[in-house]
Coordinates of C-alpha atoms in Angstrom, one line a residue:
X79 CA 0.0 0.0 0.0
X80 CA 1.4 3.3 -1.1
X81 CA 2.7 5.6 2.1
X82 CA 0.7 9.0 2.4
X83 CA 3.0 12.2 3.0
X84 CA 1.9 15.5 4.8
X85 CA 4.1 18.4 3.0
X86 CA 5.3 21.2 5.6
X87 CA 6.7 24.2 4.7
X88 CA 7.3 27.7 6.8
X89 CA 6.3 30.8 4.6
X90 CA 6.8 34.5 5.3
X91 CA 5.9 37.3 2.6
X92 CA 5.7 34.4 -0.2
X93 CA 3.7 35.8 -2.7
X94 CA 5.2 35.6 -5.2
X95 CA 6.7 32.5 -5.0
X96 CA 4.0 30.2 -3.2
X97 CA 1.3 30.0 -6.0
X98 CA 4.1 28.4 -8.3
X99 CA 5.2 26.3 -5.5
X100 CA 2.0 25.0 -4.5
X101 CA 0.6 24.5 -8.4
X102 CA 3.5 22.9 -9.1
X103 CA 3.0 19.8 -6.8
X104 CA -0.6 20.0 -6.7
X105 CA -2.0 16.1 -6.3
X106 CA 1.3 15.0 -4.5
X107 CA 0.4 14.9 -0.7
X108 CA -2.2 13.8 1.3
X109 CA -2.1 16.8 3.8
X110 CA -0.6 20.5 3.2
X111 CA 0.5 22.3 6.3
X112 CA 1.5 25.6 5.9
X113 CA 3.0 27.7 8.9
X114 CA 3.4 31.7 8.6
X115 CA 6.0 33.4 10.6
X116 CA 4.8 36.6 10.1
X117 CA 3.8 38.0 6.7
X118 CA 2.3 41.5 5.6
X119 CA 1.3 40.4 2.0
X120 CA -0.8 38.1 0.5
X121 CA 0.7 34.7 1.6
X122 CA -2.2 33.9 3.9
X123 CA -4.4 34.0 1.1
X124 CA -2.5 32.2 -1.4
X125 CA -1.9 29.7 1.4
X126 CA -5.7 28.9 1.9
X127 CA -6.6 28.5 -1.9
X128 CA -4.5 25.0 -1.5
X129 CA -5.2 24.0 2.3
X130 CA -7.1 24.4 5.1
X131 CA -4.0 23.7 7.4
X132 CA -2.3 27.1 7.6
X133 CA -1.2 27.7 10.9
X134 CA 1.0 30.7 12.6
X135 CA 4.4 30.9 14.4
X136 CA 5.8 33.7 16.3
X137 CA 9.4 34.3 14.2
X138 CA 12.3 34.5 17.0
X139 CA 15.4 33.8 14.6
X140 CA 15.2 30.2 14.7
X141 CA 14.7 28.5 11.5
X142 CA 14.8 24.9 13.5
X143 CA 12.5 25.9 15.4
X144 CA 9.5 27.0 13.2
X145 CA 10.9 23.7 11.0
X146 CA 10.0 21.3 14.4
X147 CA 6.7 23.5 14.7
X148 CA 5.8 22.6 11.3
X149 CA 6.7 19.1 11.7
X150 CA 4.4 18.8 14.9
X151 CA 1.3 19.6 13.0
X152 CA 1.8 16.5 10.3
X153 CA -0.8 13.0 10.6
X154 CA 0.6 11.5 8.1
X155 CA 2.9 8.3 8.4
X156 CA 5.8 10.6 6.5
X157 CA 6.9 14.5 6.3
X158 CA 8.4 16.3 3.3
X159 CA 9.4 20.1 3.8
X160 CA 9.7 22.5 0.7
X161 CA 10.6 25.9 0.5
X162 CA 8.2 28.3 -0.9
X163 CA 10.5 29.0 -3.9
X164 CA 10.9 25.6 -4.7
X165 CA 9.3 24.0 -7.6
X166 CA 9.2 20.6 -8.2
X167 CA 9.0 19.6 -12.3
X168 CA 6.5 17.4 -13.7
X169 CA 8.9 14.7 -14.3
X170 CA 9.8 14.7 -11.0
X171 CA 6.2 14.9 -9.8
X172 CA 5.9 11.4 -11.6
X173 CA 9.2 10.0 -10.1
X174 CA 7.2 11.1 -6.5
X175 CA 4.3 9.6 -7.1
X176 CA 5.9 6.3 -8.2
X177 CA 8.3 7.0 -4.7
X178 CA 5.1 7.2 -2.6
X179 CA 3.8 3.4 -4.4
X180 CA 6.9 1.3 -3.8
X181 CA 8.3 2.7 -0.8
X182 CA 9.6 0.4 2.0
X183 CA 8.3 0.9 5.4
X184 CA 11.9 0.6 7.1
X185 CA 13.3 3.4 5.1
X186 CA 13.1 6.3 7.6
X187 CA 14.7 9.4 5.5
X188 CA 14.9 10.1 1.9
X189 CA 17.7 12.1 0.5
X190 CA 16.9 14.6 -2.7
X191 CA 18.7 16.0 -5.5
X192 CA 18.9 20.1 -4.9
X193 CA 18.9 22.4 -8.3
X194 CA 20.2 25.7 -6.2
X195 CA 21.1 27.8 -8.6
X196 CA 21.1 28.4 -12.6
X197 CA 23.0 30.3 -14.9
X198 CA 20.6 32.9 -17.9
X199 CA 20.2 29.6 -19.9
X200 CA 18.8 27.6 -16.9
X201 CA 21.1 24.9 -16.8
X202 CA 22.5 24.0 -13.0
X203 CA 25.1 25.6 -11.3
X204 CA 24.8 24.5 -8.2
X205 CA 23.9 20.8 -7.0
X206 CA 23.5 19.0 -3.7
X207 CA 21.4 16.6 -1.4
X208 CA 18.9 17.5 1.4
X209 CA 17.0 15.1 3.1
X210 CA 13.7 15.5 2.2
X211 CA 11.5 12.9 3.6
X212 CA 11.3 11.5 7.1
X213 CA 9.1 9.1 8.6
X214 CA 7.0 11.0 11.4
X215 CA 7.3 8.1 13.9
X216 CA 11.4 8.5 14.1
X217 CA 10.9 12.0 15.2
X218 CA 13.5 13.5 14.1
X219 CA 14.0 17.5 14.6
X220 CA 15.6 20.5 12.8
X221 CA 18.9 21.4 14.1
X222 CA 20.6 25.0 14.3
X223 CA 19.0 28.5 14.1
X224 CA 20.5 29.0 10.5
X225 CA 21.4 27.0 7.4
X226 CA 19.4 24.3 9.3
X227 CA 19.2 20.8 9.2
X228 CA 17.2 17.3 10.3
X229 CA 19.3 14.9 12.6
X230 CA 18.7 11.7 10.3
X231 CA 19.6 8.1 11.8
X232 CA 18.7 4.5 10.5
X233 CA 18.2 3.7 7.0
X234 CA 18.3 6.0 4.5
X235 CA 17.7 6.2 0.6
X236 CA 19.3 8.1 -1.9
X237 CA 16.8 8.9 -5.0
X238 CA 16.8 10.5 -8.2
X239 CA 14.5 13.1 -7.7
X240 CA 15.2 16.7 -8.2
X241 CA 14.0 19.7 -6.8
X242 CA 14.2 23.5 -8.0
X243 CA 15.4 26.2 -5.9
X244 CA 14.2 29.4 -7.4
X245 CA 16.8 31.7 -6.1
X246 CA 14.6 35.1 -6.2
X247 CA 15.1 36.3 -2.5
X248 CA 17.4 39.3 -2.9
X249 CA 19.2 41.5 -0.3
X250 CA 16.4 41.3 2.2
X251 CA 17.0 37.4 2.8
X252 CA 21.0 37.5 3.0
X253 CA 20.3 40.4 5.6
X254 CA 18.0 38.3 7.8
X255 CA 20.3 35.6 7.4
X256 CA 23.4 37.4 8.3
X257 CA 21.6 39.1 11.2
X258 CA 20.8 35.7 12.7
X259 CA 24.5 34.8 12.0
X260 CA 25.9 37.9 13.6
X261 CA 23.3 37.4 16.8
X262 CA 25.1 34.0 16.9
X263 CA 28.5 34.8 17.0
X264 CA 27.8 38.1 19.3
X265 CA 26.3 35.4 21.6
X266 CA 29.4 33.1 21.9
X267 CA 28.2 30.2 19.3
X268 CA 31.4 28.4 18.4
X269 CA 29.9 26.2 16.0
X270 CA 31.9 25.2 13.1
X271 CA 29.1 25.2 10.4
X272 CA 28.2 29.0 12.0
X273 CA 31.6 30.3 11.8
X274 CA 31.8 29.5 7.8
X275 CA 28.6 30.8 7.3
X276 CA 29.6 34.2 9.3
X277 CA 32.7 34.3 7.3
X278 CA 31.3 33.5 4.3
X279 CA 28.4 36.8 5.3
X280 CA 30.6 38.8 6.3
X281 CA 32.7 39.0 2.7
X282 CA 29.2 39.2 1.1
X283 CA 28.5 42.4 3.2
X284 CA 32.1 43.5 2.4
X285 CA 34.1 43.2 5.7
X286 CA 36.9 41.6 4.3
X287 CA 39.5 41.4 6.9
X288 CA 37.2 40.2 8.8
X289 CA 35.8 37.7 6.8
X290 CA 39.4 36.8 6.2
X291 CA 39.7 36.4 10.1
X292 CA 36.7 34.2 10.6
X293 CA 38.0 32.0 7.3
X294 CA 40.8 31.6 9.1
X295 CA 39.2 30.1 12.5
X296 CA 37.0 27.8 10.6
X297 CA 40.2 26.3 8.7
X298 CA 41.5 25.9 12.0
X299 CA 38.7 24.4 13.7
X300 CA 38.7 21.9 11.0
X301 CA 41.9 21.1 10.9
X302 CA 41.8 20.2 14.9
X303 CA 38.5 17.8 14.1
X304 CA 40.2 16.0 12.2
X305 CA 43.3 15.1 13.7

């Protein structure tokens, strides 16, 4: 018997990216959850014309967190998360649908293929793997206020599926992003994965020396994990 999936996603002034989201994997899941953390457009709305199951968070920096809220309100036996400028082709709408027919019970995370970014003539640029399925019984949770991620165990699968990241956020996401990071950092986080991504901000907003200094502690954080 095919395995029914409840989709959750997190949303904030989506909208113009969550119509082509939600269109685009229209007869996929069984149950649509859709958590705002905030917005003062039209997300709401858009939201409702594909689901009754719009709920609200309270944003406080934490993208884990509002992740686990999200993942608290799914019934079904698995969870897949998508982001609301993700789009998910109609090739690989049929590769899901055939996923959700012959999956194995055991299997408690899927991993996906991630189109980041494109160049003008759409091809990839950027490629990598997120887990994007997890059985709801394993309870696994979001880890880290930024560049977040789920704490997997057991046994996984790796499937050819791909989804699209449209990358249309501007300067208003990199500076909520970075102002987490910076939070971070000012609050005496010394986690590896949040130093790169503070050095890595920190030459986007054009501090150089000190992106050069922060490069420079990551390297050397590595370095000691590894011996």
């Amino acid at each position: 018997m095919a395995i029914e999936i409840s989709l959750c996603m997190i949303v904030k002034d989506e909208e113009g990216n969550l119509g082509n989201c939600l269109k685009s994997i229209d007869g996929i899941f069984d149950e649509i959850n859709i958590i705002d953390t905030g917005s003062n457009d039209r997300t709401v709305e858009i939201a409702r014309q594909y689901t009754d199951r719009v709920y609200f968070y309270k944003w406080g920096d934490d993208f884990a967190a509002a992740r686990n809220f999200s993942f608290s309100k799914a019934t079904r036996e698995y969870i897949m998360w998508l982001d609301a400028d993700d789009v998910i082709t109609p090739g690989n709408v049929l590769k899901l649908k055939k996923l959700k027919k012959i999956l194995s019970r055991d299997i408690m995370y899927v991993s996906m293929y991630y189109y980041y970014s494109f160049d003008e003539k759409g091809r990839p640029l950027l490629t990598h793997k997120r887990d994007r399925i997890v059985k709801r019984s394993a309870g696994f949770l979001w880890i880290g206020a930024i560049h977040e991620y789920i704490d997997v165990s057991g046994k996984g699968l790796v499937v050819d599926i791909y989804v699209n990241h449209n990358a249309g956020r501007g300067k208003g996401s990199h500076k909520r992003n970075f102002k987490i990071l910076d939070k971070l950092i000012k609050s005496g986080n010394k986690d590896i994965r949040i130093i790169r991504y503070y050095a890595i901000g920190l030459f986007d907003e054009g501090d150089y020396d000190k992106a050069l200094e922060y490069m420079n502690i990551f390297i050397d954080m590595n370095k000691r994990e590894k011996i």
